[in-house]
mmCIF file of C-alpha atoms in Angstrom:
data_model
loop_
_atom_site.group_PDB
_atom_site.id
_atom_site.type_symbol
_atom_site.label_atom_id
_atom_site.label_comp_id
_atom_site.label_asym_id
_atom_site.label_seq_id
_atom_site.Cartn_x
_atom_site.Cartn_y
_atom_site.Cartn_z
ATOM 1 C CA MET A 1 98.894 114.083 99.976
ATOM 2 C CA SER A 2 101.077 112.348 102.434
ATOM 3 C CA LEU A 3 101.465 109.023 104.387
ATOM 4 C CA ASP A 4 101.928 109.580 108.148
ATOM 5 C CA ALA A 5 101.802 106.946 110.867
ATOM 6 C CA PHE A 6 101.558 107.030 114.480
ATOM 7 C CA VAL A 7 101.593 104.637 117.804
ATOM 8 C CA ARG A 8 99.286 105.642 120.650
ATOM 9 C CA CYS A 9 100.877 106.034 124.129
ATOM 10 C CA THR A 10 99.590 103.958 126.932
ATOM 11 C CA CYS A 11 98.470 106.556 129.403
ATOM 12 C CA ILE A 12 94.607 106.005 128.893
ATOM 13 C CA ARG A 13 94.984 102.094 129.315
ATOM 14 C CA ASP A 14 97.377 102.634 132.252
ATOM 15 C CA GLY A 15 95.062 105.082 134.059
ATOM 16 C CA LYS A 16 97.417 108.056 133.717
ATOM 17 C CA ALA A 17 95.075 110.065 131.711
ATOM 18 C CA LYS A 18 92.830 112.809 132.832
ATOM 19 C CA PRO A 19 89.421 111.578 133.838
ATOM 20 C CA HIS A 20 87.213 110.865 130.865
ATOM 21 C CA PRO A 21 83.787 112.849 130.772
ATOM 22 C CA PHE A 22 81.881 109.507 130.200
ATOM 23 C CA PRO A 23 84.193 106.887 132.019
ATOM 24 C CA ASP A 24 81.461 104.307 132.036
ATOM 25 C CA ARG A 25 81.173 104.424 128.083
ATOM 26 C CA LEU A 26 84.905 104.659 127.345
ATOM 27 C CA THR A 27 86.020 101.610 125.309
ATOM 28 C CA PHE A 28 88.740 100.736 122.811
ATOM 29 C CA ASP A 29 87.935 99.658 119.286
ATOM 30 C CA GLU A 30 89.670 96.938 117.499
ATOM 31 C CA SER A 31 92.498 99.113 116.455
ATOM 32 C CA GLY A 32 93.145 100.328 120.131
ATOM 33 C CA GLU A 33 91.488 103.687 119.413
ATOM 34 C CA PRO A 34 89.638 105.174 122.458
ATOM 35 C CA SER A 35 85.866 105.182 121.493
ATOM 36 C CA LEU A 36 82.547 105.633 123.171
ATOM 37 C CA THR A 37 79.951 102.726 123.534
ATOM 38 C CA GLY A 38 76.240 103.160 122.815
ATOM 39 C CA ASP A 39 74.847 105.625 120.561
ATOM 40 C CA PRO A 40 76.730 108.837 121.360
ATOM 41 C CA SER A 41 75.355 112.224 120.548
ATOM 42 C CA GLU A 42 77.289 114.727 118.438
ATOM 43 C CA GLU A 43 78.038 116.659 121.823
ATOM 44 C CA GLU A 44 79.239 113.525 123.559
ATOM 45 C CA TRP A 45 81.594 112.792 120.696
ATOM 46 C CA ASP A 46 82.898 116.392 120.693
ATOM 47 C CA ALA A 47 83.517 116.094 124.502
ATOM 48 C CA HIS A 48 85.348 112.796 123.852
ATOM 49 C CA ASP A 49 87.374 114.216 121.029
ATOM 50 C CA GLN A 50 88.291 117.354 123.169
ATOM 51 C CA TRP A 51 89.182 115.052 126.176
ATOM 52 C CA LEU A 52 91.394 112.935 123.951
ATOM 53 C CA ALA A 53 93.403 115.827 122.412
ATOM 54 C CA ASP A 54 94.218 116.833 126.144
ATOM 55 C CA SER A 55 94.066 113.386 127.994
ATOM 56 C CA CYS A 56 97.744 113.181 128.752
ATOM 57 C CA GLU A 57 101.016 114.825 128.242
ATOM 58 C CA HIS A 58 101.453 112.991 124.827
ATOM 59 C CA GLU A 59 98.007 114.161 123.519
ATOM 60 C CA GLY A 60 97.328 110.362 123.170
ATOM 61 C CA TYR A 61 100.221 109.639 120.915
ATOM 62 C CA LEU A 62 103.736 108.448 121.780
ATOM 63 C CA LEU A 63 105.027 108.873 118.332
ATOM 64 C CA SER A 64 103.733 110.496 115.232
ATOM 65 C CA MET A 65 106.040 110.217 111.985
ATOM 66 C CA PHE A 66 105.770 111.629 108.392
ATOM 67 C CA LEU A 67 106.594 108.667 106.045
ATOM 68 C CA GLY A 68 106.562 110.389 102.737
ATOM 69 C CA ASN A 69 104.367 111.901 100.093
ATOM 70 C CA ILE A 70 102.754 109.982 97.207
ATOM 71 C CA THR A 71 105.895 110.106 95.011
ATOM 72 C CA ARG A 72 108.202 108.857 97.775
ATOM 73 C CA VAL A 73 106.068 106.049 98.491
ATOM 74 C CA GLY A 74 105.903 104.997 94.873
ATOM 75 C CA ASN A 75 109.462 105.146 94.653
ATOM 76 C CA LEU A 76 110.028 103.097 97.814
ATOM 77 C CA ARG A 77 107.652 100.570 96.546
ATOM 78 C CA SER A 78 109.612 100.118 93.333
ATOM 79 C CA PHE A 79 112.838 99.935 95.210
ATOM 80 C CA LEU A 80 111.629 97.200 97.558
ATOM 81 C CA ARG A 81 110.072 95.260 94.587
ATOM 82 C CA ALA A 82 113.539 95.248 92.936
ATOM 83 C CA LEU A 83 115.302 94.431 96.213
ATOM 84 C CA GLN A 84 113.183 91.436 96.901
ATOM 85 C CA GLY A 85 114.882 88.146 95.701
ATOM 86 C CA ASN A 86 113.892 84.733 95.029
ATOM 87 C CA PRO A 87 114.625 83.084 97.439
ATOM 88 C CA GLY A 88 116.129 86.359 98.857
ATOM 89 C CA PRO A 89 114.351 88.689 101.340
ATOM 90 C CA LYS A 90 110.614 89.481 100.986
ATOM 91 C CA PHE A 91 108.836 92.493 102.117
ATOM 92 C CA ARG A 92 105.307 91.410 102.369
ATOM 93 C CA ILE A 93 104.135 93.660 105.174
ATOM 94 C CA LEU A 94 106.018 96.703 103.864
ATOM 95 C CA LEU A 95 104.535 96.316 100.301
ATOM 96 C CA GLU A 96 101.038 94.999 101.247
ATOM 97 C CA LYS A 97 100.209 97.096 104.316
ATOM 98 C CA VAL A 98 102.413 100.106 104.452
ATOM 99 C CA LEU A 99 103.610 101.147 100.948
ATOM 100 C CA TYR A 100 100.600 99.968 98.931
ATOM 101 C CA ASP A 101 99.294 103.517 98.717
ATOM 102 C CA GLY A 102 100.872 106.767 99.290
ATOM 103 C CA THR A 103 97.882 108.294 101.071
ATOM 104 C CA HIS A 104 96.091 105.516 103.077
ATOM 105 C CA THR A 105 94.526 106.410 106.341
ATOM 106 C CA GLY A 106 92.344 104.725 108.900
ATOM 107 C CA ASP A 107 94.207 101.513 108.671
ATOM 108 C CA TRP A 108 96.695 99.952 111.101
ATOM 109 C CA ILE A 109 99.400 97.186 111.517
ATOM 110 C CA PRO A 110 98.287 94.856 114.254
ATOM 111 C CA ILE A 111 100.722 94.569 117.228
ATOM 112 C CA LYS A 112 101.196 90.934 116.421
ATOM 113 C CA GLU A 113 102.628 91.932 112.988
ATOM 114 C CA SER A 114 105.058 94.556 114.331
ATOM 115 C CA PRO A 115 107.969 92.318 115.053
ATOM 116 C CA ALA A 116 107.950 90.971 111.545
ATOM 117 C CA LEU A 117 107.536 94.432 110.065
ATOM 118 C CA LEU A 118 110.471 95.423 112.182
ATOM 119 C CA LYS A 119 112.538 92.534 110.782
ATOM 120 C CA GLU A 120 111.666 93.523 107.233
ATOM 121 C CA VAL A 121 112.707 97.100 108.001
ATOM 122 C CA GLU A 122 115.907 96.081 109.515
ATOM 123 C CA THR A 123 116.687 93.839 106.529
ATOM 124 C CA VAL A 124 116.510 96.989 104.352
ATOM 125 C CA LEU A 125 118.519 99.102 106.919
ATOM 126 C CA HIS A 126 121.400 96.490 106.741
ATOM 127 C CA SER A 127 121.831 97.569 103.018
ATOM 128 C CA SER A 128 122.053 101.282 104.099
ATOM 129 C CA ASP A 129 124.951 101.874 101.714
ATOM 130 C CA ILE A 130 122.615 101.476 98.723
ATOM 131 C CA LEU A 131 119.734 103.741 100.266
ATOM 132 C CA ALA A 132 119.234 107.397 99.308
ATOM 133 C CA GLU A 133 118.754 109.744 102.277
ATOM 134 C CA SER A 134 115.046 109.811 101.759
ATOM 135 C CA GLU A 135 114.930 106.067 101.873
ATOM 136 C CA LYS A 136 116.991 106.039 105.022
ATOM 137 C CA GLU A 137 114.633 108.453 106.545
ATOM 138 C CA PHE A 138 111.642 106.445 105.783
ATOM 139 C CA PHE A 139 113.264 103.085 107.133
ATOM 140 C CA THR A 140 114.470 104.775 110.134
ATOM 141 C CA ASN A 141 111.016 106.089 110.835
ATOM 142 C CA MET A 142 109.503 102.893 110.384
ATOM 143 C CA LYS A 143 111.970 101.293 112.706
ATOM 144 C CA LEU A 144 111.107 103.766 115.511
ATOM 145 C CA LEU A 145 107.315 103.171 114.848
ATOM 146 C CA CYS A 146 107.826 99.450 115.052
ATOM 147 C CA GLU A 147 109.767 99.794 118.304
ATOM 148 C CA ALA A 148 107.281 101.966 119.874
ATOM 149 C CA SER A 149 104.471 99.597 118.816
ATOM 150 C CA ILE A 150 106.252 96.633 120.398
ATOM 151 C CA ALA A 151 107.119 98.547 123.556
ATOM 152 C CA THR A 152 103.600 99.814 124.145
ATOM 153 C CA GLY A 153 101.615 96.887 122.726
ATOM 154 C CA ASN A 154 99.600 99.322 120.536
ATOM 155 C CA PRO A 155 99.262 99.062 116.726
ATOM 156 C CA ILE A 156 101.083 101.138 114.021
ATOM 157 C CA MET A 157 98.128 103.350 112.678
ATOM 158 C CA PHE A 158 97.942 105.376 109.489
#
């Protein structure tokens, strides 16, 4: 079990993707995920999913990152809790929306929270001398995800 995150590219939204099999029914859900309106059949969902996987050169994803396994996430959660100070830095988004579980899937960080998350990540990276290699890797990957989210206007998805 692991925690992975990704940011979608903008090819579909920008009209750079291959034509959709049901263009009049293509929509985006609240997370920015391409979806179908109405009551699609299983065959229509299959056609949509096949299109999505081959919709553009990015296969729909600008960035996809491995963040860690359940053990790494637990260790990072403990590390951040110890690093938090009163009144020192707080890591609300990292602790409550990223590292709360080592295997969560299907949720996302809304684009409006990506700049604040980036700030939390950069606060930790400024202390790189106290980070283990695996911690540096995690926070570097999170920084890349935040930057991609801000650049595309798309959420970070898990």
